[in-house]
PDB file of C-alpha atoms in Angstrom:
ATOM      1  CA  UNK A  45       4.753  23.192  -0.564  1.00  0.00           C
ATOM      2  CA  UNK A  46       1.346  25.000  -1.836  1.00  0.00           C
ATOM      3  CA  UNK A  47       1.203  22.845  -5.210  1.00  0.00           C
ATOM      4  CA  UNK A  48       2.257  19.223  -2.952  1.00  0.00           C
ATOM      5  CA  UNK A  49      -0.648  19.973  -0.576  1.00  0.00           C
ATOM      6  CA  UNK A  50      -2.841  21.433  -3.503  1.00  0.00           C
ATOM      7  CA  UNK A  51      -2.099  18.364  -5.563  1.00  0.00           C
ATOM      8  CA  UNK A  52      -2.521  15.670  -2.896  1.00  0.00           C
ATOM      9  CA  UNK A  53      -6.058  16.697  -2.301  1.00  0.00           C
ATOM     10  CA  UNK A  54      -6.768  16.750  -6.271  1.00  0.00           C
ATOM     11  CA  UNK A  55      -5.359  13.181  -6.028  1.00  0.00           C
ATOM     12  CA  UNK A  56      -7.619  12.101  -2.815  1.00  0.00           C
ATOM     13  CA  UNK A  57     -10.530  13.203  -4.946  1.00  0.00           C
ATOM     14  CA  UNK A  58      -9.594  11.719  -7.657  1.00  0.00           C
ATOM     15  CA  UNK A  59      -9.459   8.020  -6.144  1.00  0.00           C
ATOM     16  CA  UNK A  60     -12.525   8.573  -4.000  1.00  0.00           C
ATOM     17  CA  UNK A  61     -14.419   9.308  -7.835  1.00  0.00           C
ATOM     18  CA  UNK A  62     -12.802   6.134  -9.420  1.00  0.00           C
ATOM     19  CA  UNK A  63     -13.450   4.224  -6.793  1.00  0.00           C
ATOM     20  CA  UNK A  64     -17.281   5.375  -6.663  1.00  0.00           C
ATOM     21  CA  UNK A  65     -18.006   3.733  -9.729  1.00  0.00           C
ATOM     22  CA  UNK A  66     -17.815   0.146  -8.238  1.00  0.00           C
ATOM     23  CA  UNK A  67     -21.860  -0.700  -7.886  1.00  0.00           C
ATOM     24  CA  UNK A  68     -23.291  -3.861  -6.231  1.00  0.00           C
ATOM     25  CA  UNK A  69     -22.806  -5.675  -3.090  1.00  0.00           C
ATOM     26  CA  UNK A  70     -18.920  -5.366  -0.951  1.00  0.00           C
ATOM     27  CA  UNK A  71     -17.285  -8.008  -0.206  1.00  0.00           C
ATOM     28  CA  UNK A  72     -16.383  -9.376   2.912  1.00  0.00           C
ATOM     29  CA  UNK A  73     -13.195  -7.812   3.562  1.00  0.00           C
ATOM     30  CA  UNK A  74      -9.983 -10.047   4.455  1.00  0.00           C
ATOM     31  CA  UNK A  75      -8.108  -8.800   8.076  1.00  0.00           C
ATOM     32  CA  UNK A  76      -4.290  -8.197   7.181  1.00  0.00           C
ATOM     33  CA  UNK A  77      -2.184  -7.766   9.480  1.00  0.00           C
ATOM     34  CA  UNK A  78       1.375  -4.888   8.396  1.00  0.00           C
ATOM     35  CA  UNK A  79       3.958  -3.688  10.255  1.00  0.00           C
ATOM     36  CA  UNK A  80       5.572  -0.618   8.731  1.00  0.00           C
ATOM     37  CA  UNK A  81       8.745  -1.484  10.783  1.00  0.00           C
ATOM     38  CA  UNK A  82       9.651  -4.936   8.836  1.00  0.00           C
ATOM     39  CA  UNK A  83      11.851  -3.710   6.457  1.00  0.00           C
ATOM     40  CA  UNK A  84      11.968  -6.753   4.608  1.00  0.00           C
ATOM     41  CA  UNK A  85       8.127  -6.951   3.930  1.00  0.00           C
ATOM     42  CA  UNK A  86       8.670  -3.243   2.828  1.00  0.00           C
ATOM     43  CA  UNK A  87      11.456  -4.177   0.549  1.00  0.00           C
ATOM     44  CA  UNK A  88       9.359  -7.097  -1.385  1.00  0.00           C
ATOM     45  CA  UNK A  89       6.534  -4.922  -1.259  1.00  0.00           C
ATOM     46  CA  UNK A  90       8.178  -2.212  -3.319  1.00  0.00           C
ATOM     47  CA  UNK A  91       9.351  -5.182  -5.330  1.00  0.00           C
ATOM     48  CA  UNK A  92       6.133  -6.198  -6.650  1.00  0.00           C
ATOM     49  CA  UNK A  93       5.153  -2.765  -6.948  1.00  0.00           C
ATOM     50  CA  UNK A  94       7.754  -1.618  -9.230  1.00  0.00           C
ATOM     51  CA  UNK A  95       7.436  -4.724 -11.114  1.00  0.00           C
ATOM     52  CA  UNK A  96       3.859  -5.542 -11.621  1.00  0.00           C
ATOM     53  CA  UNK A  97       2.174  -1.716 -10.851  1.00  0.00           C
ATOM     54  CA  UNK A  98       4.179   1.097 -11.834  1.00  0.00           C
ATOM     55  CA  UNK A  99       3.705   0.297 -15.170  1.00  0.00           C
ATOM     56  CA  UNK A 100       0.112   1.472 -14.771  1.00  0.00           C
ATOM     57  CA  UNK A 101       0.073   3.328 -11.245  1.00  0.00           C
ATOM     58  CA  UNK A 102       2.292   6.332 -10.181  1.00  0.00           C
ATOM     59  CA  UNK A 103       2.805   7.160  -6.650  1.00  0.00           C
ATOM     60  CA  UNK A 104       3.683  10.838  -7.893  1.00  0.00           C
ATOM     61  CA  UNK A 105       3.838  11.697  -3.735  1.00  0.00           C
ATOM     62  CA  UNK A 106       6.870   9.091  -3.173  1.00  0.00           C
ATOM     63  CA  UNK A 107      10.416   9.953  -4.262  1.00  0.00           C
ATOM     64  CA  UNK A 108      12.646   6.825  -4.805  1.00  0.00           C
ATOM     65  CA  UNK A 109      15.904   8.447  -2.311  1.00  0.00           C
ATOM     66  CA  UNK A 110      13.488   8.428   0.550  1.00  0.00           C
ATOM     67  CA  UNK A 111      12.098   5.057  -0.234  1.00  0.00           C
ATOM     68  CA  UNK A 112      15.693   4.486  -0.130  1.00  0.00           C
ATOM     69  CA  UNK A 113      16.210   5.704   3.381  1.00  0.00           C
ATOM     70  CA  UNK A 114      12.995   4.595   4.655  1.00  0.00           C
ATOM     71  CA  UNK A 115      13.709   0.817   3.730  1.00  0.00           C
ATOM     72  CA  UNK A 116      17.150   0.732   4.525  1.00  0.00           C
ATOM     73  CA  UNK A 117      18.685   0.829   0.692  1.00  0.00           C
ATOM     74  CA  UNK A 118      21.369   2.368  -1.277  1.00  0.00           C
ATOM     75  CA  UNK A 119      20.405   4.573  -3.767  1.00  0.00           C
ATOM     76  CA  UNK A 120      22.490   2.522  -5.766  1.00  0.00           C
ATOM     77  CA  UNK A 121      20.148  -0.862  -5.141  1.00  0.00           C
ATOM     78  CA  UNK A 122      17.378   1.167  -5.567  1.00  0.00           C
ATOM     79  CA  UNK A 123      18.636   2.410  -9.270  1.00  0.00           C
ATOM     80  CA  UNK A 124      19.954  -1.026 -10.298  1.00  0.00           C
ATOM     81  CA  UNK A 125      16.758  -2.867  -8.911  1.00  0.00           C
ATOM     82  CA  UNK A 126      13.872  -0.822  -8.550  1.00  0.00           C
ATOM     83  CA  UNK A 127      13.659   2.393 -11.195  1.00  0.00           C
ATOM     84  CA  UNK A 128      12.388   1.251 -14.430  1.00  0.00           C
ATOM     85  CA  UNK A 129      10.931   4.509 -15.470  1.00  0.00           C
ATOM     86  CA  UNK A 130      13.490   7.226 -14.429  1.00  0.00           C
ATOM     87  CA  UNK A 131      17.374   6.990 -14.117  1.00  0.00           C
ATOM     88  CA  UNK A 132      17.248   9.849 -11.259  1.00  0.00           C
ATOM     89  CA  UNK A 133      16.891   8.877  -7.520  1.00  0.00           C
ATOM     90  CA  UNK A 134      15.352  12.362  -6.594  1.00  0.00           C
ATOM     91  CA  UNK A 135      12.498  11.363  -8.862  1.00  0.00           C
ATOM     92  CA  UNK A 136       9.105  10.975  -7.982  1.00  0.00           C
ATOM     93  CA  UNK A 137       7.630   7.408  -9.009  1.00  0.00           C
ATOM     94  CA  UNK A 138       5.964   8.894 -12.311  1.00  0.00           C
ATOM     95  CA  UNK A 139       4.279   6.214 -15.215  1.00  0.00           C
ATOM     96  CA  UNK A 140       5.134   6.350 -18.259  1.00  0.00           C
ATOM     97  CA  UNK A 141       2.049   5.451 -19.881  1.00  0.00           C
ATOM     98  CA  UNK A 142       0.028   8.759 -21.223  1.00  0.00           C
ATOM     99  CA  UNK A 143      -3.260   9.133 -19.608  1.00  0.00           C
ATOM    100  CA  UNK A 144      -5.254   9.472 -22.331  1.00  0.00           C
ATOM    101  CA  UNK A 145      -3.683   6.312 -24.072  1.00  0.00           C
ATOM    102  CA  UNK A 146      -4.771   5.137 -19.980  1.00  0.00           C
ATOM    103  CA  UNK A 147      -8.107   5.759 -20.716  1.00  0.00           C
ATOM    104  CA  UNK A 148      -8.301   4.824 -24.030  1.00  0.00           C
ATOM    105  CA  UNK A 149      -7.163   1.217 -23.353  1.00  0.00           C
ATOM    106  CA  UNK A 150      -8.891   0.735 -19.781  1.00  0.00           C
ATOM    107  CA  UNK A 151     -12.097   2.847 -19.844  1.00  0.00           C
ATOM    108  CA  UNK A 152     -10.275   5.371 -17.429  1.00  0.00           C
ATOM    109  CA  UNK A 153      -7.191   6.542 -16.134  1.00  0.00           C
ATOM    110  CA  UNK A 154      -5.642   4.372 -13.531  1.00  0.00           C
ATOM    111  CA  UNK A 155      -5.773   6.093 -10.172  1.00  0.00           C
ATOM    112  CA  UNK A 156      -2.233   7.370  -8.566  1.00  0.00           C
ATOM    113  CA  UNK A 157      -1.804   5.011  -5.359  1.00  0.00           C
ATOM    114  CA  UNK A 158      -0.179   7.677  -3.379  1.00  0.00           C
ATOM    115  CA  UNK A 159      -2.602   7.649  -0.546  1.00  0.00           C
ATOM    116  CA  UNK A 160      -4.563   4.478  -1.993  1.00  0.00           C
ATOM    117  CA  UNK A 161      -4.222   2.780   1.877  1.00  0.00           C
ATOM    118  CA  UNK A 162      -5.239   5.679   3.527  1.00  0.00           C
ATOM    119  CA  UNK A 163      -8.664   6.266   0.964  1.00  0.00           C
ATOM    120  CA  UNK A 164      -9.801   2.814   0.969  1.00  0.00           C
ATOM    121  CA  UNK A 165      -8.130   0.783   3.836  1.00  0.00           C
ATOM    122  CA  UNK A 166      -5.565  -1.858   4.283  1.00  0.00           C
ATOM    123  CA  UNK A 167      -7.959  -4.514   4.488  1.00  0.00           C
ATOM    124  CA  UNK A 168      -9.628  -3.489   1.578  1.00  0.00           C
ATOM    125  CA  UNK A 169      -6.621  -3.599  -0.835  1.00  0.00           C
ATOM    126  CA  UNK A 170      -5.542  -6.931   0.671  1.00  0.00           C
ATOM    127  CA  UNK A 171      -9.337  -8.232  -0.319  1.00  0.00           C
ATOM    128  CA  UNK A 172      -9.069  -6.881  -3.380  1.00  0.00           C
ATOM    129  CA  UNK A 173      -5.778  -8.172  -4.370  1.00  0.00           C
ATOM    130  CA  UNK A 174      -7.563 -11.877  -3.513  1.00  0.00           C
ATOM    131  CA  UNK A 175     -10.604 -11.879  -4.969  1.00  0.00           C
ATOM    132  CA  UNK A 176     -10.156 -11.885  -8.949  1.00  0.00           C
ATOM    133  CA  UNK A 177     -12.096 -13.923 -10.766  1.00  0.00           C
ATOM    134  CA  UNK A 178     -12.686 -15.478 -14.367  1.00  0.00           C
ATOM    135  CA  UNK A 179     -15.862 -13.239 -15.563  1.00  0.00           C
ATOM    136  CA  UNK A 180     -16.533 -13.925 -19.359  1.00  0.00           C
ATOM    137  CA  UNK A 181     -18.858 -10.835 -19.325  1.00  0.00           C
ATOM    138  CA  UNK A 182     -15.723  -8.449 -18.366  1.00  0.00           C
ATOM    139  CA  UNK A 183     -13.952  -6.858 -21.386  1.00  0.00           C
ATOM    140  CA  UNK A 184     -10.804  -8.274 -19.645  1.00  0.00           C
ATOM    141  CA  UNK A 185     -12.216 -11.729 -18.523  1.00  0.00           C
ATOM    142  CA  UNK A 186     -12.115 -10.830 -14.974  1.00  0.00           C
ATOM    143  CA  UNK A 187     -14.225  -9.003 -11.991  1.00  0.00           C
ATOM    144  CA  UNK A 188     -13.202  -8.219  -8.284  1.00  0.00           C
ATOM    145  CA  UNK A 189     -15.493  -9.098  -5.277  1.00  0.00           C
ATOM    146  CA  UNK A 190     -14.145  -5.919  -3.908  1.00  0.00           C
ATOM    147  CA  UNK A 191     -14.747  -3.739  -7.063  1.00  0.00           C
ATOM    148  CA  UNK A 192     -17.762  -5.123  -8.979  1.00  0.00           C
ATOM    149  CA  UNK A 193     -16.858  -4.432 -12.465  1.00  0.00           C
ATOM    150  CA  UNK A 194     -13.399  -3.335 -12.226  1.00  0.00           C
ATOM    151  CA  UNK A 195     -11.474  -2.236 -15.468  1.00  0.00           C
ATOM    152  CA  UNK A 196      -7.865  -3.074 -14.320  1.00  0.00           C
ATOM    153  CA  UNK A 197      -7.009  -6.874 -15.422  1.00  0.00           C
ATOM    154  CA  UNK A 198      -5.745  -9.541 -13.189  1.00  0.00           C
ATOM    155  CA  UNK A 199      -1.852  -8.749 -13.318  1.00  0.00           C
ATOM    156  CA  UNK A 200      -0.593 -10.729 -10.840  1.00  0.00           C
ATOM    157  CA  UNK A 201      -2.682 -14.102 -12.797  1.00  0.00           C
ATOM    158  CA  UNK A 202       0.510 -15.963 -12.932  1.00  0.00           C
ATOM    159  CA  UNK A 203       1.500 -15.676  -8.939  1.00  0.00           C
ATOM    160  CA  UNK A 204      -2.261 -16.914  -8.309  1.00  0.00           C
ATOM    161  CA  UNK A 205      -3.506 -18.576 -10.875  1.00  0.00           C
ATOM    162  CA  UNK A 206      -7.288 -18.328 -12.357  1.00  0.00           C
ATOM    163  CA  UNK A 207     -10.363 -18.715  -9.985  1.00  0.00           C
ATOM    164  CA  UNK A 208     -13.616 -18.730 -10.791  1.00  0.00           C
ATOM    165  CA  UNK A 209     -17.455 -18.452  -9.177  1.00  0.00           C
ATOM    166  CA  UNK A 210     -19.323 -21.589  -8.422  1.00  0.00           C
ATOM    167  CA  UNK A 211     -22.809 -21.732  -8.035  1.00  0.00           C
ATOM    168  CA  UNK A 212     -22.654 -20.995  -3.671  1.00  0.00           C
ATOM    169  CA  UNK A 213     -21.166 -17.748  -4.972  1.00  0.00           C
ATOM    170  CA  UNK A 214     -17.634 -19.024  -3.627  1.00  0.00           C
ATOM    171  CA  UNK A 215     -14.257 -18.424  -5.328  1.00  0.00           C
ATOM    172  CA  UNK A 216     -12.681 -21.941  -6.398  1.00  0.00           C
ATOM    173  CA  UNK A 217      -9.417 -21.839  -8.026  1.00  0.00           C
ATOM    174  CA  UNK A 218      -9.883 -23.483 -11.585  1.00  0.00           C
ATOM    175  CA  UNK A 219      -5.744 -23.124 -12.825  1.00  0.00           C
ATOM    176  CA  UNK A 220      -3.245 -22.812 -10.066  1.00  0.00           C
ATOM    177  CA  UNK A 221      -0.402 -20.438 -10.359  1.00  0.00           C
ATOM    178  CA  UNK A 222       3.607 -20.255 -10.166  1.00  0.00           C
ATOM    179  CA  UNK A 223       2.562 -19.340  -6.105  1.00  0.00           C
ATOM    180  CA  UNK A 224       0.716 -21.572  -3.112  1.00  0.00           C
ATOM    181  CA  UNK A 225      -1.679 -19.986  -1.623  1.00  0.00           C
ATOM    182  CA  UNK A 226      -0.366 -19.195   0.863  1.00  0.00           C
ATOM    183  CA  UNK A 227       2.741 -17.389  -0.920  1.00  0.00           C
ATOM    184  CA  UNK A 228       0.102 -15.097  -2.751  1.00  0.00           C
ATOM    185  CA  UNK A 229      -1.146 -13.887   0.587  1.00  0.00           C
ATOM    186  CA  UNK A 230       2.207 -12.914   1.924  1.00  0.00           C
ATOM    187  CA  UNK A 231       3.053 -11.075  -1.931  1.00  0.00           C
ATOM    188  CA  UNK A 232      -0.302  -9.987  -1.707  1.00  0.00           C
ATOM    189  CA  UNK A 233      -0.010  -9.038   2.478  1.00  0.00           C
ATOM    190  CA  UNK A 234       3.717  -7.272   1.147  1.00  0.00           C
ATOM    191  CA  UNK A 235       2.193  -5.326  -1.434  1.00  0.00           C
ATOM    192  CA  UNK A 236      -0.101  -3.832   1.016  1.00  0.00           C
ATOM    193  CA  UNK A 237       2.328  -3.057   3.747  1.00  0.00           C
ATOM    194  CA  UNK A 238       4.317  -1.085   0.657  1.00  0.00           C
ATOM    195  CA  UNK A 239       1.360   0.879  -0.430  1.00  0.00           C
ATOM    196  CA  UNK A 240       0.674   1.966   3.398  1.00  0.00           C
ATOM    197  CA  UNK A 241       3.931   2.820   3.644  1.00  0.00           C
ATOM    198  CA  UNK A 242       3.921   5.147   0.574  1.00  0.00           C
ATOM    199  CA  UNK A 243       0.687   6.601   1.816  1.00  0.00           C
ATOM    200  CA  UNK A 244       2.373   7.802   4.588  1.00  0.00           C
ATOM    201  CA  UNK A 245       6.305   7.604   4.845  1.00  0.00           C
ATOM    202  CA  UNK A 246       6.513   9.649   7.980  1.00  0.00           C
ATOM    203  CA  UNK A 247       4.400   7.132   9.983  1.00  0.00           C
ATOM    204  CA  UNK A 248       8.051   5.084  10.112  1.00  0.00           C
ATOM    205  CA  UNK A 249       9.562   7.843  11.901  1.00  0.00           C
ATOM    206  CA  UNK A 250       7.010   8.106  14.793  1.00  0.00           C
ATOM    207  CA  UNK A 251       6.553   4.672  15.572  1.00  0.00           C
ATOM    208  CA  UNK A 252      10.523   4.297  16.145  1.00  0.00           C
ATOM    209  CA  UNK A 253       9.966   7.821  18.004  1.00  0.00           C
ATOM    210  CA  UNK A 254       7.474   6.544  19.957  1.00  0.00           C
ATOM    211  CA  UNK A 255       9.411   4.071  22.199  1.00  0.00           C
ATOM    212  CA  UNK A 256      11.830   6.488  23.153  1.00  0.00           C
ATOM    213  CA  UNK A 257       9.465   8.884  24.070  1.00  0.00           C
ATOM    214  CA  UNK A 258       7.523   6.363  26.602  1.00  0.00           C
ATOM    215  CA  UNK A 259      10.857   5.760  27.717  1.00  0.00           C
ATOM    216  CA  UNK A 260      11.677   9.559  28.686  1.00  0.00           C
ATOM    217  CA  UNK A 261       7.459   9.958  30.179  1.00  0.00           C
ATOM    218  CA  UNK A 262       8.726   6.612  32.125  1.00  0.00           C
ATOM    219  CA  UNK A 263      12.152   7.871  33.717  1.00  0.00           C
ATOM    220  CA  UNK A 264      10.274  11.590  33.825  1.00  0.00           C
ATOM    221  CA  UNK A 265       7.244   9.604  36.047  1.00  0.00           C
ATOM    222  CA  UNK A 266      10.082   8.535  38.569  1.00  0.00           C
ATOM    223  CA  UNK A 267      11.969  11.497  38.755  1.00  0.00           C
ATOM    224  CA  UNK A 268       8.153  13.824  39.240  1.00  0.00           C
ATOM    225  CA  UNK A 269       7.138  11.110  41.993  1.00  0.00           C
ATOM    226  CA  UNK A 270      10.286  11.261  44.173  1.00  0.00           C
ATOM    227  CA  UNK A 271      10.289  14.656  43.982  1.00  0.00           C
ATOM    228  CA  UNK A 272       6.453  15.172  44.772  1.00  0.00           C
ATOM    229  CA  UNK A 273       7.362  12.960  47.978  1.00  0.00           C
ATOM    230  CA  UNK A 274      10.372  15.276  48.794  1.00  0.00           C
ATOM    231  CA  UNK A 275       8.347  18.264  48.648  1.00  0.00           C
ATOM    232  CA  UNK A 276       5.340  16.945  50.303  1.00  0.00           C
ATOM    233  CA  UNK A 277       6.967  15.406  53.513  1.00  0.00           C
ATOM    234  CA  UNK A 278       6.884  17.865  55.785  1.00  0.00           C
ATOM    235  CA  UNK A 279       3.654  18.917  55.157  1.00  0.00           C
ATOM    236  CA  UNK A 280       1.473  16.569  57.202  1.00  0.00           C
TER     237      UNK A 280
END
């Protein structure tokens, strides 16, 4: 329990330091909306994930049987659909790129996304995951409006498409992609909803916990107000 606390904190650091790098103005962040109890957002969430980050990112907190649980899958879906770097379910979602090949290729490591929601914000991610655009000045021919500079390419290019800067400083799309628009936001709003999730997997449990317990606090109000008045009457 020691070296899970002692190496969530090392991670937290770690993505606050990556992230610091990012110079120039923010963006205007994009307002998405999750809900950690839609299962099926969840599921094509950890979807894209598995398909189009994991190759980079670990979530080295998040073990694939309680991903299972959590999103209402067999272990047996999970293995057949969603482990492409492990063939055991108790497994942590581990990379199998080596870091320092990482950092070799990209300039530096790729952050684990373990707690990526919590460190930079839902609304953040969802922005970021928008706002890639053609930069000919970028060793990978793209930048972020979120993350001025970024090093990570534009991996999800063929569910967008290409857009570029125009002279307003306003994203136009220049090459459309296999998605609308409007697709891209939901597999982009998905993706988000995933990595909150992942960030923190009990969160799940207490808002299904919740209802109950205003329930019981409800039926416990009634019960402590008739018998306050049955105590009370003879009194005045």
């Amino acid at each position: 329990m020691r070296n899970l606390t002692f190496f969530a904190v090392i991670s937290l650091f770690s993505l606050f330091s990556t992230f610091a790098t990012a110079a120039g103005p923010s963006a205007k962040l994009d307002t998405v909306e999750i809900d950690l109890l839609d299962k099926a957002s969840l599921q094509r969430g950890a979807h894209t994930f598995m398909n189009y980050c994991l190759s980079c990112h670990g979530a080295a907190l998040m073990r694939y049987n309680r991903m299972a649980k959590d999103l209402g899958l067999t272990d047996e879906q999970v293995a057949e659909n969603l482990m492409f770097t492990t063939d055991k379910i108790g497994d942590t979602m581990q990379i199998a790129m080596r870091p320092e090949d990482a950092k070799r290729w990209f300039g530096v490591a790729p952050p684990d996304l373990s707690v990526i929601a919590r460190a930079r914000g839902t609304d953040w991610l969802y922005t970021y995951l928008r706002t890639f655009y053609l930069d000919d000045s970028r060793p990978m021919g793209t930048n972020n409006l979120a993350f001025k500079d970024v090093g990570m390419p534009h991996v999800l290019w063929e569910q967008q498409g290409y857009q570029a800067m125009d002279e307003h400083g306003q994203l136009q799309v220049v090459q459309e992609g296999n998605l609308t628009p409007r697709e891209y936001d939901l597999m982009s709003r998905d993706l988000v909803n995933f990595l909150a999730y992942i960030s923190e997997p009990s969160k799940i449990q207490r808002l299904a916990l919740g209802k109950w317990v205003l329930l019981y606090l409800a039926i416990f109000f009634v019960i402590a107000l008739a018998l306050k008045k049955a105590y009370w009457k003879d009194v005045h």
